[in-house]
Amino acid sequence: MTTGAGWDATADLVVVGSGVAGLTAALDATAAGLRVVVVTKDVVDAGSTCWAQGGIAVVLGDVPGDDTDRHIADTLTAGAGLNDARAVAAIVEGGPDAFAHLRARGAVFDAAARGGLARTREGGHTAFRVVPAGGDATGAEVERALVATARGTAGLPLLTGHVGLDVALDAAGRVVGLWVADDHGRPGLLRAPAVLLATGGYGQLFASTTNPAALTGDGIALALRAGATAADLEFVQFHPTVLYTGPAVGRRPLVTEAVRGEGAVLRDRAGVRFMTDVHPLADLAPRDVVAAAITRRMAATGTDCVWLDATTIDGFAARFPTVSASCREAGIDPRVDLIPVTPAAHYACGGVVADVDGRTAVAGLYAAGEVARTGLHGANRLASNSLLEGLVVGGRAATAVAADLAGPRHTLADPVARPAAAPVAERRVVQRAMSASAGIGRDAAGLAAASDAIETVTRRVVPADRAGVEDAALTLLAQAVLAAAGTRRETRGCHVRTDFPDRDDVWQRESLVVTLDGDGLPVVGVGVGALAGVA
Ligand code: SIN
């Protein structure tokens, strides 16, 4: 394959993104005999997978008292009434096989002293079922194993430094490829009857996030522009504990929930534990509960952080090498010092509406991993269910693509249109407005003010390079999140409305869906179930 102006390439499947979902799908599709190209705008390991700390939530039958039903129940409790129960069951039940497949690809998980696999616990889990690797470096090990397989035995073409500009569609609205641009902004078309989006979430919508710089919501924007539907976009999960080192913009170091799983507790500026009064699971309550409680405590005590007391954990540095390194860099010794922590944007519970096989409402367009909304997470994701979802749905999507492409081949039609102009606002303005008004604690006036601030600096531009694609995606996601958050007049999961502080069961089981109007602006509707083409 050559790159540069005027190049054209042909594959059966183009996978956009090289994290756990994308590489799993690409490797499985290759094993099924498909010709696959993986496209990523950066280097292969620039996504969120690498930064996942805690582990993979999976029931393997070796933890007394734990079983699949209990994992399903914990997922539904965390999701606060908005999960799709069938999707939850399918993904949780698919965990053991997907996990075994990953280990067969060389991923190495931590051993317990008693033999077998180590386990830890995170917020919302009622059992020790999360399997870690490298102490707190699970995502890095998953990515390492998948990239090594892709580059080694699978010989998978990995096209780095190429950003997706738009999904290419034929006159009937079927996928015929992906418009891309290389690092110099030179355009090209990858022709393929199937495109799988695995681009992750949109943490960069906020000034402070656990997400690396590449997480700008590109895949959701591509899917919406291609005619797909997104849902649950208002449910942006804030991780309760990132290391607080003063006001900062960009990726912040995560302090994994497993630290609390191993016994650490949260304290306020007076040293008082405050989670015991909030939830029966106290410091290990579901993530939305802990993040909201921290936010309230910071406001009540006039601080920018609270403190994590991990001084009771023996061998902290060996158990949590990544967290230890971040603390050391900030001059904190967790053996004796309390760790200053604050919430930061972490995970998109919503995304492109897809079934558990990755199929979306657009023929030939698939989505898997954080970019997708399968119904697993509902209004709040259970910790460590994300690597699980990437593995299970990535594998199922490969099977679905192979099934959908089976049978007689037709000549791929030409695309009917090239990438078009989209609303683009200045990134810093978007991040400032979203952080001020659309984080933990939203109200109608703030959401309207954020909308106005963004609209004032928005112009229409044809995204032609990585920066343009990212800014257009962030602008669209900001508009969509603000519209959905303004519509949902209740507090549920990670969507906290200070002007509607209670859960209102009028909204129970009703996801808000987002599509684009003729001007490319988001329109909010109600009810994923009514969507054609998606199970
Ligand atoms: C953590 O380790 O706390 C994060 C894991 C996750 O987001 O699932």
CSV table of N, CA and C in Angstrom, one decimal, residues 179-276:
chain,number,residue,atom,x,y,z
A,179,TRP,N,-12.8,8.1,4.0
A,179,TRP,CA,-11.9,9.2,3.6
A,179,TRP,C,-10.9,9.4,4.7
A,180,VAL,N,-9.6,9.6,4.3
A,180,VAL,CA,-8.6,9.8,5.3
A,180,VAL,C,-7.7,10.9,4.9
A,181,ALA,N,-6.9,11.4,5.8
A,181,ALA,CA,-5.8,12.4,5.5
A,181,ALA,C,-4.6,11.9,6.3
A,182,ASP,N,-3.4,12.0,5.7
A,182,ASP,CA,-2.2,11.6,6.4
A,182,ASP,C,-1.7,12.8,7.2
A,183,ASP,N,-0.6,12.7,7.9
A,183,ASP,CA,-0.1,13.7,8.8
A,183,ASP,C,0.2,15.0,8.1
A,184,HIS,N,0.4,15.0,6.8
A,184,HIS,CA,0.6,16.2,6.0
A,184,HIS,C,-0.7,16.8,5.5
A,185,GLY,N,-1.8,16.2,5.9
A,185,GLY,CA,-3.1,16.7,5.4
A,185,GLY,C,-3.4,16.2,3.9
A,186,ARG,N,-2.6,15.2,3.4
A,186,ARG,CA,-2.9,14.7,2.1
A,186,ARG,C,-4.1,13.8,2.1
A,187,PRO,N,-5.1,14.0,1.3
A,187,PRO,CA,-6.3,13.1,1.4
A,187,PRO,C,-6.2,11.8,0.6
A,188,GLY,N,-7.0,10.9,1.0
A,188,GLY,CA,-7.1,9.6,0.3
A,188,GLY,C,-8.4,8.9,0.6
A,189,LEU,N,-8.6,7.8,-0.1
A,189,LEU,CA,-9.8,7.0,0.2
A,189,LEU,C,-9.4,5.6,0.3
A,190,LEU,N,-9.8,5.0,1.5
A,190,LEU,CA,-9.6,3.6,1.7
A,190,LEU,C,-11.0,2.9,1.3
A,191,ARG,N,-11.0,2.1,0.2
A,191,ARG,CA,-12.2,1.6,-0.2
A,191,ARG,C,-12.5,0.2,0.5
A,192,ALA,N,-13.6,0.1,1.1
A,192,ALA,CA,-14.0,-1.2,1.7
A,192,ALA,C,-15.5,-1.2,2.0
A,193,PRO,N,-16.1,-2.4,2.0
A,193,PRO,CA,-17.5,-2.5,2.2
A,193,PRO,C,-17.9,-2.4,3.7
A,194,ALA,N,-16.9,-2.4,4.6
A,194,ALA,CA,-17.2,-2.4,6.0
A,194,ALA,C,-16.2,-1.5,6.7
A,195,VAL,N,-16.7,-0.7,7.6
A,195,VAL,CA,-15.8,0.2,8.4
A,195,VAL,C,-16.2,0.0,9.9
A,196,LEU,N,-15.2,-0.3,10.7
A,196,LEU,CA,-15.5,-0.5,12.1
A,196,LEU,C,-14.9,0.6,12.9
A,197,LEU,N,-15.7,1.4,13.6
A,197,LEU,CA,-15.2,2.5,14.4
A,197,LEU,C,-14.8,2.0,15.8
A,198,ALA,N,-13.6,2.2,16.2
A,198,ALA,CA,-13.1,1.8,17.6
A,198,ALA,C,-12.2,2.9,18.1
A,199,THR,N,-12.7,4.1,18.1
A,199,THR,CA,-11.9,5.3,18.3
A,199,THR,C,-12.0,5.8,19.8
A,200,GLY,N,-12.7,5.1,20.6
A,200,GLY,CA,-12.8,5.5,22.0
A,200,GLY,C,-13.7,6.7,22.3
A,201,GLY,N,-13.5,7.4,23.4
A,201,GLY,CA,-14.5,8.4,23.9
A,201,GLY,C,-14.1,9.8,23.6
A,202,TYR,N,-14.5,10.7,24.5
A,202,TYR,CA,-14.4,12.1,24.2
A,202,TYR,C,-14.0,12.9,25.5
A,203,GLY,N,-13.1,12.3,26.3
A,203,GLY,CA,-12.6,12.9,27.5
A,203,GLY,C,-12.0,14.3,27.3
A,204,GLN,N,-11.5,14.5,26.1
A,204,GLN,CA,-10.8,15.8,25.8
A,204,GLN,C,-11.8,17.0,25.7
A,205,LEU,N,-13.1,16.6,25.8
A,205,LEU,CA,-14.1,17.7,25.8
A,205,LEU,C,-14.0,18.5,27.1
A,206,PHE,N,-13.3,18.0,28.1
A,206,PHE,CA,-13.2,18.7,29.4
A,206,PHE,C,-11.7,19.0,29.6
A,207,ALA,N,-11.5,20.1,30.3
A,207,ALA,CA,-10.1,20.6,30.6
A,207,ALA,C,-9.3,19.6,31.3
A,208,SER,N,-9.9,18.8,32.2
A,208,SER,CA,-9.2,17.9,33.1
A,208,SER,C,-9.7,16.5,32.8
A,209,THR,N,-8.9,15.6,32.4
A,209,THR,CA,-9.4,14.2,32.0
A,209,THR,C,-8.3,13.2,32.3
A,210,THR,N,-8.8,11.9,32.4
A,210,THR,CA,-7.8,10.8,32.4
A,210,THR,C,-7.4,10.4,31.0
A,211,ASN,N,-8.1,10.9,30.0
A,211,ASN,CA,-7.9,10.5,28.6
A,211,ASN,C,-6.7,11.1,28.0
A,212,PRO,N,-5.9,10.3,27.2
A,212,PRO,CA,-4.9,10.9,26.4
A,212,PRO,C,-5.4,11.9,25.3
A,213,ALA,N,-4.5,12.6,24.7
A,213,ALA,CA,-4.8,13.7,23.8
A,213,ALA,C,-5.7,13.3,22.6
A,214,ALA,N,-5.5,12.0,22.2
A,214,ALA,CA,-6.2,11.5,21.0
A,214,ALA,C,-7.7,11.3,21.2
A,215,LEU,N,-8.2,11.4,22.4
A,215,LEU,CA,-9.6,11.0,22.7
A,215,LEU,C,-10.6,12.2,22.5
A,216,THR,N,-10.9,12.5,21.2
A,216,THR,CA,-11.7,13.7,20.9
A,216,THR,C,-13.0,13.4,20.3
A,217,GLY,N,-13.5,12.2,20.4
A,217,GLY,CA,-14.8,11.8,19.9
A,217,GLY,C,-15.0,11.7,18.4
A,218,ASP,N,-13.9,11.5,17.7
A,218,ASP,CA,-13.9,11.5,16.2
A,218,ASP,C,-14.9,10.5,15.7
A,219,GLY,N,-14.9,9.3,16.3
A,219,GLY,CA,-15.7,8.2,15.7
A,219,GLY,C,-17.2,8.5,15.8
A,220,ILE,N,-17.6,9.1,16.9
A,220,ILE,CA,-19.0,9.5,17.1
A,220,ILE,C,-19.4,10.5,16.0
A,221,ALA,N,-18.5,11.5,15.8
A,221,ALA,CA,-18.8,12.5,14.8
A,221,ALA,C,-18.9,11.9,13.4
A,222,LEU,N,-18.0,11.0,13.1
A,222,LEU,CA,-18.0,10.3,11.8
A,222,LEU,C,-19.3,9.5,11.6
A,223,ALA,N,-19.7,8.8,12.6
A,223,ALA,CA,-20.9,8.0,12.6
A,223,ALA,C,-22.2,8.9,12.4
A,224,LEU,N,-22.3,9.9,13.2
A,224,LEU,CA,-23.4,10.8,13.1
A,224,LEU,C,-23.5,11.4,11.7
A,225,ARG,N,-22.4,11.9,11.2
A,225,ARG,CA,-22.4,12.5,9.8
A,225,ARG,C,-22.8,11.4,8.7
A,226,ALA,N,-22.5,10.1,9.0
A,226,ALA,CA,-22.9,9.1,8.1
A,226,ALA,C,-24.3,8.7,8.2
A,227,GLY,N,-25.1,9.3,9.2
A,227,GLY,CA,-26.5,9.0,9.3
A,227,GLY,C,-26.8,8.0,10.5
A,228,ALA,N,-25.8,7.6,11.3
A,228,ALA,CA,-26.0,6.8,12.4
A,228,ALA,C,-26.6,7.6,13.6
A,229,THR,N,-27.0,6.9,14.6
A,229,THR,CA,-27.6,7.5,15.8
A,229,THR,C,-26.6,7.3,17.0
A,230,ALA,N,-26.6,8.3,17.8
A,230,ALA,CA,-25.8,8.2,19.1
A,230,ALA,C,-26.9,8.2,20.3
A,231,ALA,N,-26.5,7.7,21.4
A,231,ALA,CA,-27.4,7.8,22.6
A,231,ALA,C,-26.6,7.9,23.9
A,232,ASP,N,-27.3,8.3,24.9
A,232,ASP,CA,-26.7,8.4,26.3
A,232,ASP,C,-25.5,9.3,26.3
A,233,LEU,N,-25.4,10.3,25.4
A,233,LEU,CA,-24.2,11.1,25.4
A,233,LEU,C,-24.0,12.0,26.7
A,234,GLU,N,-25.1,12.2,27.4
A,234,GLU,CA,-25.1,13.1,28.5
A,234,GLU,C,-24.4,12.4,29.7
A,235,PHE,N,-24.2,11.0,29.6
A,235,PHE,CA,-23.6,10.3,30.7
A,235,PHE,C,-22.1,10.2,30.6
A,236,VAL,N,-21.5,11.3,30.9
A,236,VAL,CA,-20.0,11.3,30.9
A,236,VAL,C,-19.5,10.9,32.3
A,237,GLN,N,-18.8,9.8,32.4
A,237,GLN,CA,-18.4,9.4,33.7
A,237,GLN,C,-17.1,10.1,34.2
A,238,PHE,N,-17.2,10.7,35.4
A,238,PHE,CA,-16.0,11.3,36.0
A,238,PHE,C,-15.3,10.3,36.9
A,239,HIS,N,-14.1,10.0,36.7
A,239,HIS,CA,-13.4,9.1,37.7
A,239,HIS,C,-13.2,9.9,38.9
A,240,PRO,N,-13.5,9.3,40.1
A,240,PRO,CA,-13.5,10.0,41.4
A,240,PRO,C,-12.1,10.5,41.7
A,241,THR,N,-11.0,9.7,41.3
A,241,THR,CA,-9.7,10.0,41.9
A,241,THR,C,-8.6,10.1,40.8
A,242,VAL,N,-8.3,11.4,40.4
A,242,VAL,CA,-7.0,11.6,39.7
A,242,VAL,C,-6.1,12.4,40.6
A,243,LEU,N,-4.9,12.2,40.5
A,243,LEU,CA,-3.9,12.9,41.3
A,243,LEU,C,-4.1,14.4,41.2
A,244,TYR,N,-4.2,15.1,42.2
A,244,TYR,CA,-4.4,16.6,42.2
A,244,TYR,C,-3.1,17.3,42.4
A,245,THR,N,-2.6,18.0,41.4
A,245,THR,CA,-1.3,18.7,41.6
A,245,THR,C,-1.5,20.2,41.3
A,246,GLY,N,-2.7,20.7,41.4
A,246,GLY,CA,-3.0,22.1,41.1
A,246,GLY,C,-3.8,22.1,39.8
A,247,PRO,N,-4.3,23.3,39.5
A,247,PRO,CA,-5.2,23.4,38.3
A,247,PRO,C,-4.3,23.1,37.1
A,248,ALA,N,-4.9,22.2,36.2
A,248,ALA,CA,-4.1,21.8,35.0
A,248,ALA,C,-5.1,21.4,33.9
A,249,VAL,N,-4.6,21.5,32.7
A,249,VAL,CA,-5.4,21.2,31.5
A,249,VAL,C,-4.7,19.9,30.9
A,250,GLY,N,-5.6,19.0,30.4
A,250,GLY,CA,-5.1,17.8,29.7
A,250,GLY,C,-5.2,16.6,30.6
A,251,ARG,N,-4.5,15.5,30.2
A,251,ARG,CA,-4.5,14.2,30.9
A,251,ARG,C,-3.9,14.3,32.3
A,252,ARG,N,-4.7,13.8,33.3
A,252,ARG,CA,-4.2,13.8,34.6
A,252,ARG,C,-3.9,12.4,35.1
A,253,PRO,N,-3.0,12.1,35.9
A,253,PRO,CA,-2.6,10.8,36.3
A,253,PRO,C,-3.8,10.1,37.2
A,254,LEU,N,-4.2,9.0,36.7
A,254,LEU,CA,-5.3,8.2,37.4
A,254,LEU,C,-4.7,7.6,38.7
A,255,VAL,N,-5.6,7.6,39.7
A,255,VAL,CA,-5.3,6.8,40.9
A,255,VAL,C,-6.4,5.7,40.9
A,256,THR,N,-6.0,4.5,40.5
A,256,THR,CA,-7.0,3.5,40.3
A,256,THR,C,-7.9,3.2,41.5
A,257,GLU,N,-9.2,2.9,41.2
A,257,GLU,CA,-10.1,2.5,42.3
A,257,GLU,C,-9.7,1.3,43.0
A,258,ALA,N,-8.8,0.5,42.4
A,258,ALA,CA,-8.3,-0.7,43.1
A,258,ALA,C,-7.6,-0.3,44.4
A,259,VAL,N,-7.1,1.0,44.4
A,259,VAL,CA,-6.4,1.4,45.7
A,259,VAL,C,-7.4,1.4,46.8
A,260,ARG,N,-8.7,1.9,46.5
A,260,ARG,CA,-9.7,1.8,47.5
A,260,ARG,C,-10.2,0.4,47.7
A,261,GLY,N,-10.1,-0.4,46.6
A,261,GLY,CA,-10.5,-1.9,46.7
A,261,GLY,C,-9.5,-2.6,47.7
A,262,GLU,N,-8.3,-2.1,47.8
A,262,GLU,CA,-7.4,-2.7,48.7
A,262,GLU,C,-7.4,-2.1,50.1
A,263,GLY,N,-8.3,-1.1,50.3
A,263,GLY,CA,-8.5,-0.7,51.7
A,263,GLY,C,-8.3,0.8,51.9
A,264,ALA,N,-7.8,1.6,50.9
A,264,ALA,CA,-7.7,3.0,51.1
A,264,ALA,C,-9.0,3.7,51.3
A,265,VAL,N,-9.1,4.8,52.0
A,265,VAL,CA,-10.3,5.5,52.3
A,265,VAL,C,-10.1,7.0,51.9
A,266,LEU,N,-11.3,7.6,51.6
A,266,LEU,CA,-11.3,9.1,51.3
A,266,LEU,C,-11.5,9.9,52.6
A,267,ARG,N,-10.7,11.0,52.7
A,267,ARG,CA,-10.9,11.9,53.8
A,267,ARG,C,-11.0,13.3,53.3
A,268,ASP,N,-11.7,14.2,54.1
A,268,ASP,CA,-11.7,15.6,53.7
A,268,ASP,C,-10.6,16.3,54.4
A,269,ARG,N,-10.6,17.7,54.2
A,269,ARG,CA,-9.5,18.5,54.7
A,269,ARG,C,-9.3,18.3,56.3
A,270,ALA,N,-10.4,18.0,57.0
A,270,ALA,CA,-10.3,17.8,58.4
A,270,ALA,C,-9.9,16.4,58.8
A,271,GLY,N,-9.7,15.6,57.8
A,271,GLY,CA,-9.3,14.2,58.0
A,271,GLY,C,-10.5,13.2,58.2
A,272,VAL,N,-11.7,13.8,58.0
A,272,VAL,CA,-12.9,13.0,58.3
A,272,VAL,C,-13.3,12.1,57.1
A,273,ARG,N,-13.6,10.9,57.3
A,273,ARG,CA,-14.1,10.0,56.3
A,273,ARG,C,-15.5,10.4,56.0
A,274,PHE,N,-15.8,10.6,54.7
A,274,PHE,CA,-17.2,11.1,54.4
A,274,PHE,C,-18.0,10.1,53.5
A,275,MET,N,-17.4,9.0,53.0
A,275,MET,CA,-18.2,8.1,52.2
A,275,MET,C,-19.1,7.2,53.1
A,276,THR,N,-18.8,7.0,54.3
A,276,THR,CA,-19.5,6.0,55.2
A,276,THR,C,-21.0,6.5,55.3
